[in-house]
Tab-separated table of C-alpha atoms and ligand atoms in Angstrom:
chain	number	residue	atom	x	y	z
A	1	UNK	CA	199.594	-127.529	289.584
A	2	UNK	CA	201.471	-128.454	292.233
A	3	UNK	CA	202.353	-132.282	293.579
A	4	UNK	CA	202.131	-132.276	297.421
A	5	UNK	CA	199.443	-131.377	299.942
A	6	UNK	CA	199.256	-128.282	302.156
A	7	UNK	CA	199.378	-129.199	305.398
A	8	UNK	CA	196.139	-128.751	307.910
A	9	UNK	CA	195.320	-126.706	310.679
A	10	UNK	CA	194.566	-128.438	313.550
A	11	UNK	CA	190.764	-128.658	313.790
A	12	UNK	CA	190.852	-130.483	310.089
A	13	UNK	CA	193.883	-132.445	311.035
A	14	UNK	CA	191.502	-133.638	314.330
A	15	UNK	CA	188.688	-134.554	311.682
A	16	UNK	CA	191.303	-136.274	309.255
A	17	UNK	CA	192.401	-138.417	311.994
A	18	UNK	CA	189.103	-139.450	312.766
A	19	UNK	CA	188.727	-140.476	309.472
A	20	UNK	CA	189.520	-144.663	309.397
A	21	UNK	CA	192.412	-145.500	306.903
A	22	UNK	CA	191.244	-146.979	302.990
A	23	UNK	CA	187.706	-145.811	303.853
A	24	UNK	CA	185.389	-144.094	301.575
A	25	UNK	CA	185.028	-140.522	303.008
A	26	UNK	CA	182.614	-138.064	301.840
A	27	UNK	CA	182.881	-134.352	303.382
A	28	UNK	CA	179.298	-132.674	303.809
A	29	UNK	CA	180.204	-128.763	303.670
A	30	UNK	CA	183.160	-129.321	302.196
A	31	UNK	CA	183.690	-125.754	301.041
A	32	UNK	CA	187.256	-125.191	300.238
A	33	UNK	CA	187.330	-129.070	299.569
A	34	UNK	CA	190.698	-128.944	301.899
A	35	UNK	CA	189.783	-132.439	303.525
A	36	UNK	CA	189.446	-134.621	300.771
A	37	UNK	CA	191.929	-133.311	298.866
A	38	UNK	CA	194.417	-133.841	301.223
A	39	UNK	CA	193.158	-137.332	302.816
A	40	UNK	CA	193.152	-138.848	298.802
A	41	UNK	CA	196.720	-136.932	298.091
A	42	UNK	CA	198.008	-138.361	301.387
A	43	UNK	CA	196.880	-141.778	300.586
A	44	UNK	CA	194.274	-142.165	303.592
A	45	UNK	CA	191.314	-142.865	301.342
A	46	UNK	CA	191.246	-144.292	298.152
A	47	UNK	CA	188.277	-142.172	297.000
A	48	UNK	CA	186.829	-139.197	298.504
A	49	UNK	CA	183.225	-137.009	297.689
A	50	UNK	CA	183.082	-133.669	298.595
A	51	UNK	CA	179.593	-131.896	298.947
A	52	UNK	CA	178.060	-128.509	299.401
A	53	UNK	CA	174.811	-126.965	298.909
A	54	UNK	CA	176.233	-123.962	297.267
A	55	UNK	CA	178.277	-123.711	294.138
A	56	UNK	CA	180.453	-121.174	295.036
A	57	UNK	CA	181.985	-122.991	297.696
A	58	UNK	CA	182.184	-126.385	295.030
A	59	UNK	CA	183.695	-123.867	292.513
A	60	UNK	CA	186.739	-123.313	295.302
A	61	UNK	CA	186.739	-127.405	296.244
A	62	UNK	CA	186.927	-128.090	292.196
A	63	UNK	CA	189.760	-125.539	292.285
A	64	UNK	CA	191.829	-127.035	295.434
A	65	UNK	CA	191.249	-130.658	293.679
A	66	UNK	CA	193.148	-129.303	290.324
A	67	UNK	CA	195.652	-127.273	292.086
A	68	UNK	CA	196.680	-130.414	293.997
A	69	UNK	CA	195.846	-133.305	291.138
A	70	UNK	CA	193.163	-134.801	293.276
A	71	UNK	CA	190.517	-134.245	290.012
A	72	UNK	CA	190.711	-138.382	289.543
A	73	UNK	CA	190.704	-138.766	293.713
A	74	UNK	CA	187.851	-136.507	294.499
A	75	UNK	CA	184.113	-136.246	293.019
A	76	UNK	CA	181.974	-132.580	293.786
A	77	UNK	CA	178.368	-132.647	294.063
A	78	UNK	CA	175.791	-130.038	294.820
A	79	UNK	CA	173.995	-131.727	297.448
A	80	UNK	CA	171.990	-130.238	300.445
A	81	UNK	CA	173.209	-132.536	303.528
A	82	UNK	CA	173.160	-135.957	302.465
A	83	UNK	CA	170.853	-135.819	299.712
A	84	UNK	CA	172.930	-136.354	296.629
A	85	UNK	CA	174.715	-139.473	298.981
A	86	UNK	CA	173.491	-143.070	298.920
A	87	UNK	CA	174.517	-145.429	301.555
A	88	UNK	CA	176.905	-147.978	299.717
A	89	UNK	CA	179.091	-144.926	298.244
A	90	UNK	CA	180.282	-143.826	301.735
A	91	UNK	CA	181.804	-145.554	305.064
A	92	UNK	CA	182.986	-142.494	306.938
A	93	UNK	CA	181.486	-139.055	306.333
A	94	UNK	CA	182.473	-135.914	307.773
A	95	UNK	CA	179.883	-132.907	308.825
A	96	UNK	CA	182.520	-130.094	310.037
A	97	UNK	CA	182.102	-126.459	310.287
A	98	UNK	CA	178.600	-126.279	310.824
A	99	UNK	CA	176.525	-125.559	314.026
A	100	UNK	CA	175.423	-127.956	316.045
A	101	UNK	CA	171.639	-127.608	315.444
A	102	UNK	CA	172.306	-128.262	311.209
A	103	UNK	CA	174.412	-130.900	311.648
A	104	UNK	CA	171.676	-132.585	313.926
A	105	UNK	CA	169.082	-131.885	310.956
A	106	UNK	CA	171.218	-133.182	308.637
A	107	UNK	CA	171.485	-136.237	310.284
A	108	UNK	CA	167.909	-136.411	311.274
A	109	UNK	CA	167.100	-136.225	307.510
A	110	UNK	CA	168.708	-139.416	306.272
A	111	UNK	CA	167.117	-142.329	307.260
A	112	UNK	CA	170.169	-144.861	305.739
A	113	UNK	CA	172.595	-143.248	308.219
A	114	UNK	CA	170.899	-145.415	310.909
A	115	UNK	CA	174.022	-148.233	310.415
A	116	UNK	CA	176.220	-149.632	312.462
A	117	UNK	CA	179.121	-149.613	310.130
A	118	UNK	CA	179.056	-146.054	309.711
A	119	UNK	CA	181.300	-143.482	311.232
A	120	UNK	CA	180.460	-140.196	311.804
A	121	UNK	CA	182.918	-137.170	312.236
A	122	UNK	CA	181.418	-134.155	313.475
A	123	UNK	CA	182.676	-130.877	314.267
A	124	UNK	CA	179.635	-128.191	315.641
A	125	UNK	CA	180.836	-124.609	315.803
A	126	UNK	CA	178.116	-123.940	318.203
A	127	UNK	CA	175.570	-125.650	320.711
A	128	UNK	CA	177.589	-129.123	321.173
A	129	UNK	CA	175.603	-130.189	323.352
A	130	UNK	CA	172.421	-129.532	321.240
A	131	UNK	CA	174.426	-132.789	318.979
A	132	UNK	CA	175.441	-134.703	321.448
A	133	UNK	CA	171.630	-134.800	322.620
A	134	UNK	CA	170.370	-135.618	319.263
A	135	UNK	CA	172.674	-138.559	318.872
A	136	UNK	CA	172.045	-140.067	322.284
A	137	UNK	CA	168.405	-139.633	321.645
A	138	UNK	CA	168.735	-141.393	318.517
A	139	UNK	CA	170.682	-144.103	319.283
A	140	UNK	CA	174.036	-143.073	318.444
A	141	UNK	CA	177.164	-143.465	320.430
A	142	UNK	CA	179.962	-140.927	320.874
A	143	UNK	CA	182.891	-143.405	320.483
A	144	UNK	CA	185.834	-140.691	321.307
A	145	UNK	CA	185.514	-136.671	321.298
A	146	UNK	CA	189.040	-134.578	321.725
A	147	UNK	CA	189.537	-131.359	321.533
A	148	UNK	CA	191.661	-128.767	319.166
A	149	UNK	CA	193.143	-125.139	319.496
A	150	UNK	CA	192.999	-123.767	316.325
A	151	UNK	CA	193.628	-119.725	315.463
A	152	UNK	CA	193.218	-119.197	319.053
A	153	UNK	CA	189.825	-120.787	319.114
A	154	UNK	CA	189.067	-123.788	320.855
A	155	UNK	CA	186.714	-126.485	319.108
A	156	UNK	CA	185.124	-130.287	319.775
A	157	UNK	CA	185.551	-132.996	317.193
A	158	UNK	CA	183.027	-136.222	317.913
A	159	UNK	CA	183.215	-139.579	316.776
A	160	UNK	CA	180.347	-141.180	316.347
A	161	UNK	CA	178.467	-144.705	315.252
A	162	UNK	CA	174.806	-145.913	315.403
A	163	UNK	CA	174.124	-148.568	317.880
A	164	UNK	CA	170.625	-148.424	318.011
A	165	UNK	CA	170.674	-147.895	322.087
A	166	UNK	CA	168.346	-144.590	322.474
A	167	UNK	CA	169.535	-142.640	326.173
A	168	UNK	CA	167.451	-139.864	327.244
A	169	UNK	CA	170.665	-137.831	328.662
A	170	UNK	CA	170.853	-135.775	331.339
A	171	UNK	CA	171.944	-132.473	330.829
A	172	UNK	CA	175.240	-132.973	331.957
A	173	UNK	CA	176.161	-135.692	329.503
A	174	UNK	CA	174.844	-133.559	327.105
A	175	UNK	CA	177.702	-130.656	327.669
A	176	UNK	CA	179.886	-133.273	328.627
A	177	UNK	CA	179.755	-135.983	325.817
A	178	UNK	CA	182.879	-137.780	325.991
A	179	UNK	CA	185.310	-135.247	326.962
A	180	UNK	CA	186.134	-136.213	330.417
A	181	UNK	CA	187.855	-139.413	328.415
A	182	UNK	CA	189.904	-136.412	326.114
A	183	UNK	CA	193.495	-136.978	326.418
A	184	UNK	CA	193.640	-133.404	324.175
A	185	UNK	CA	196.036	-130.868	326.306
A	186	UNK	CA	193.219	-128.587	325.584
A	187	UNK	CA	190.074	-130.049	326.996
A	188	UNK	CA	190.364	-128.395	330.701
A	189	UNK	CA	190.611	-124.950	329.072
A	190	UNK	CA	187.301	-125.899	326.522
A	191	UNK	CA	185.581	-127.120	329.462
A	192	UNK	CA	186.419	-123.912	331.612
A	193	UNK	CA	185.272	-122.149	328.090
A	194	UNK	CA	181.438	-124.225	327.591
A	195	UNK	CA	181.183	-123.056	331.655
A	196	UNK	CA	181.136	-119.588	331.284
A	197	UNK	CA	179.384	-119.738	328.298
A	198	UNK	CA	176.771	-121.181	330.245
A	199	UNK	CA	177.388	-118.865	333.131
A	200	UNK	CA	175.962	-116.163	330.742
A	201	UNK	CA	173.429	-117.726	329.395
A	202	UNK	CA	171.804	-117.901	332.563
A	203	UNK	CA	170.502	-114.614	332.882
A	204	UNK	CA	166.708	-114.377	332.829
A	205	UNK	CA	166.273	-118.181	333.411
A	206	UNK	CA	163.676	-119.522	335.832
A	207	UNK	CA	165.662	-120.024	339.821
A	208	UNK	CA	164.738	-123.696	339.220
A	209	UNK	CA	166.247	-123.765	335.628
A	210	UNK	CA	168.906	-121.657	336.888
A	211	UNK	CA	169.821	-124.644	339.771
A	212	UNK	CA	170.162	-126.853	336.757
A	213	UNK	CA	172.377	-124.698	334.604
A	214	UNK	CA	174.242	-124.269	337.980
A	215	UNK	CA	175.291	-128.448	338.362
A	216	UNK	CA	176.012	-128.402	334.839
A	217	UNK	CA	178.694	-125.629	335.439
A	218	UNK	CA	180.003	-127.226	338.431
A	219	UNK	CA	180.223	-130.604	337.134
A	220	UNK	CA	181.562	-128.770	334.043
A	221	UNK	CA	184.350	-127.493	336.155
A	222	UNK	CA	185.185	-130.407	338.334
A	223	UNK	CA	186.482	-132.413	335.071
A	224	UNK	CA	188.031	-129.744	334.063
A	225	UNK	CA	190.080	-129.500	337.100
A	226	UNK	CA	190.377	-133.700	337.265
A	227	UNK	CA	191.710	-133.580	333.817
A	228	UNK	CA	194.217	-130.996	334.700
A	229	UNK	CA	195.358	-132.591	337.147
A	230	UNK	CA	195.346	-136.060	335.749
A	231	UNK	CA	197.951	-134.490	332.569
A	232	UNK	CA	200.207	-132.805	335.249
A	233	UNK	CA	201.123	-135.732	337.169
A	234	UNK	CA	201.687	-137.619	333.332
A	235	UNK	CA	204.166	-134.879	332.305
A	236	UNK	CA	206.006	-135.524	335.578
B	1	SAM	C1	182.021	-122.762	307.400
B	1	SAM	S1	182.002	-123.807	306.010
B	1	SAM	C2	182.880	-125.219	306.639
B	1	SAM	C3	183.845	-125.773	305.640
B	1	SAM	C4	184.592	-127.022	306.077
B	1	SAM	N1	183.689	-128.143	306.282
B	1	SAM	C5	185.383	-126.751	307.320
B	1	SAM	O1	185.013	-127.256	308.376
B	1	SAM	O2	186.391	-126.015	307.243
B	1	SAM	C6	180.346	-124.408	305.940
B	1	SAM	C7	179.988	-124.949	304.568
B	1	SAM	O3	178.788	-125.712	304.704
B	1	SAM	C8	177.964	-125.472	303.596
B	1	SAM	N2	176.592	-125.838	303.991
B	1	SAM	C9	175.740	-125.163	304.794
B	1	SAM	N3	174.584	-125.826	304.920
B	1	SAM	C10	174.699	-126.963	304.194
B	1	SAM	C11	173.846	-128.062	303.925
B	1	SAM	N4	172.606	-128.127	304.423
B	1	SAM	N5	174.290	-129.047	303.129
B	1	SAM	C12	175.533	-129.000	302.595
B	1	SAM	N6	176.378	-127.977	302.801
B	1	SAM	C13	175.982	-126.988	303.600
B	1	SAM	C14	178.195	-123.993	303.267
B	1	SAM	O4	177.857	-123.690	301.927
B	1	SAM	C15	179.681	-123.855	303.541
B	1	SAM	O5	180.459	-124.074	302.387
């Protein structure tokens, strides 16, 4: 057993400190069970709940809770998305490690999540802008998005809350979100990254679908070089 908590790597440590101070957090996907554990043993929330839809992974989150006394701090369920989650157990919950596409679903499932006092953290390991076009459809806000380099990987991690204004987003904002607001060291190179990702998707695309792919890659690039720019005059 031991008494302290293992420290974070950054992409976790971006979603913990998303996470609002003396909230209830509950981690959907929690696998390892690595961010409750460690928000309840560093005193962040009071009370954590950790889901997954598989048991193996709830096995490993049951055994990170014991190794680091969090048993008391930290309740396991077997839940697919929310499902095993009602509304006045939670105030911020955390969807991270998941595409972008599942953690839309999962959203889109859950009717109570529609709530203004509600923070979302999500972290999509693929098709961000898939996300950020489901929660702008849906009237959700992206309140702050940074970016993280973790194992030599770049990722996103959103905030978000409902507000009940539905956008119909242009494509742009849609692989933009609210990254041109970052302040992460990393966001230029993430933005140069989701730009030639898209420079390869568009092979075999229509020439009129192909224009459109093309302003999103320029516009892409423009804030990356703005944002560049904008952190080397602050480090002078
Ligand atoms: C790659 S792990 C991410 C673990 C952790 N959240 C992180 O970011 O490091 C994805 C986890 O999500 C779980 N998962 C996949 N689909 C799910 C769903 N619909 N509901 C709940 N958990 C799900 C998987 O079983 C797996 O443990």
């Amino acid at each position: 057993m031991r008494e302290h908590p293992f420290s974070l790597g950054p992409r976790l440590r971006q979603c913990a400190a998303f996470v609002r101070p003396g909230s209830r957090m509950a981690d959907i996907g929690t696998d390892h069970g690595y961010l409750p554990v460690w928000l309840t043993r560093r005193g962040v929330c009071p009370h954590a709940i950790g889901m997954d839809i598989n048991a193996g992974p709830l096995a490993r989150a049951r055994e990170t809770a014991d190794t680091y006394r969090a048993a008391d701090l930290v309740e396991l369920r077997l839940s697919d998305g929310l499902a095993a989650l009602k509304r006045d157990e939670v105030d911020d919950i955390v969807i991270a490690g998941m595409g972008g596409e599942l953690i839309a679903a999962i959203l889109g499932q859950t009717p109570w999540v529609q709530e203004e006092t509600l923070r979302f953290i999500l972290q999509p390991m693929s098709h961000p802008e898939k996300l950020r076009a489901f929660l702008y459809e849906n009237g959700f806000a992206l309140l702050r998005e940074e970016t993280v380099l973790d194992g030599g990987r770049l990722y996103t991690v959103m905030l978000a809350a409902f507000t009940g204004h539905v956008l119909s987003p242009s494509l742009e904002e849609c692989y933009l979100g609210q990254l041109g607001e970052s302040t992460s060291p990393h966001t230029p190179a993430y933005l140069t990254r989701q730009a030639a990702l898209l420079t390869k998707r568009k092979a075999g695309l229509s020439p009129e679908e192909s224009e459109r792919i093309d302003h999103v890659i320029q516009t892409l690039r423009e804030k990356a070089a703005v944002l560049e720019l904008q952190q080397k005059e602050a480090s002078l």
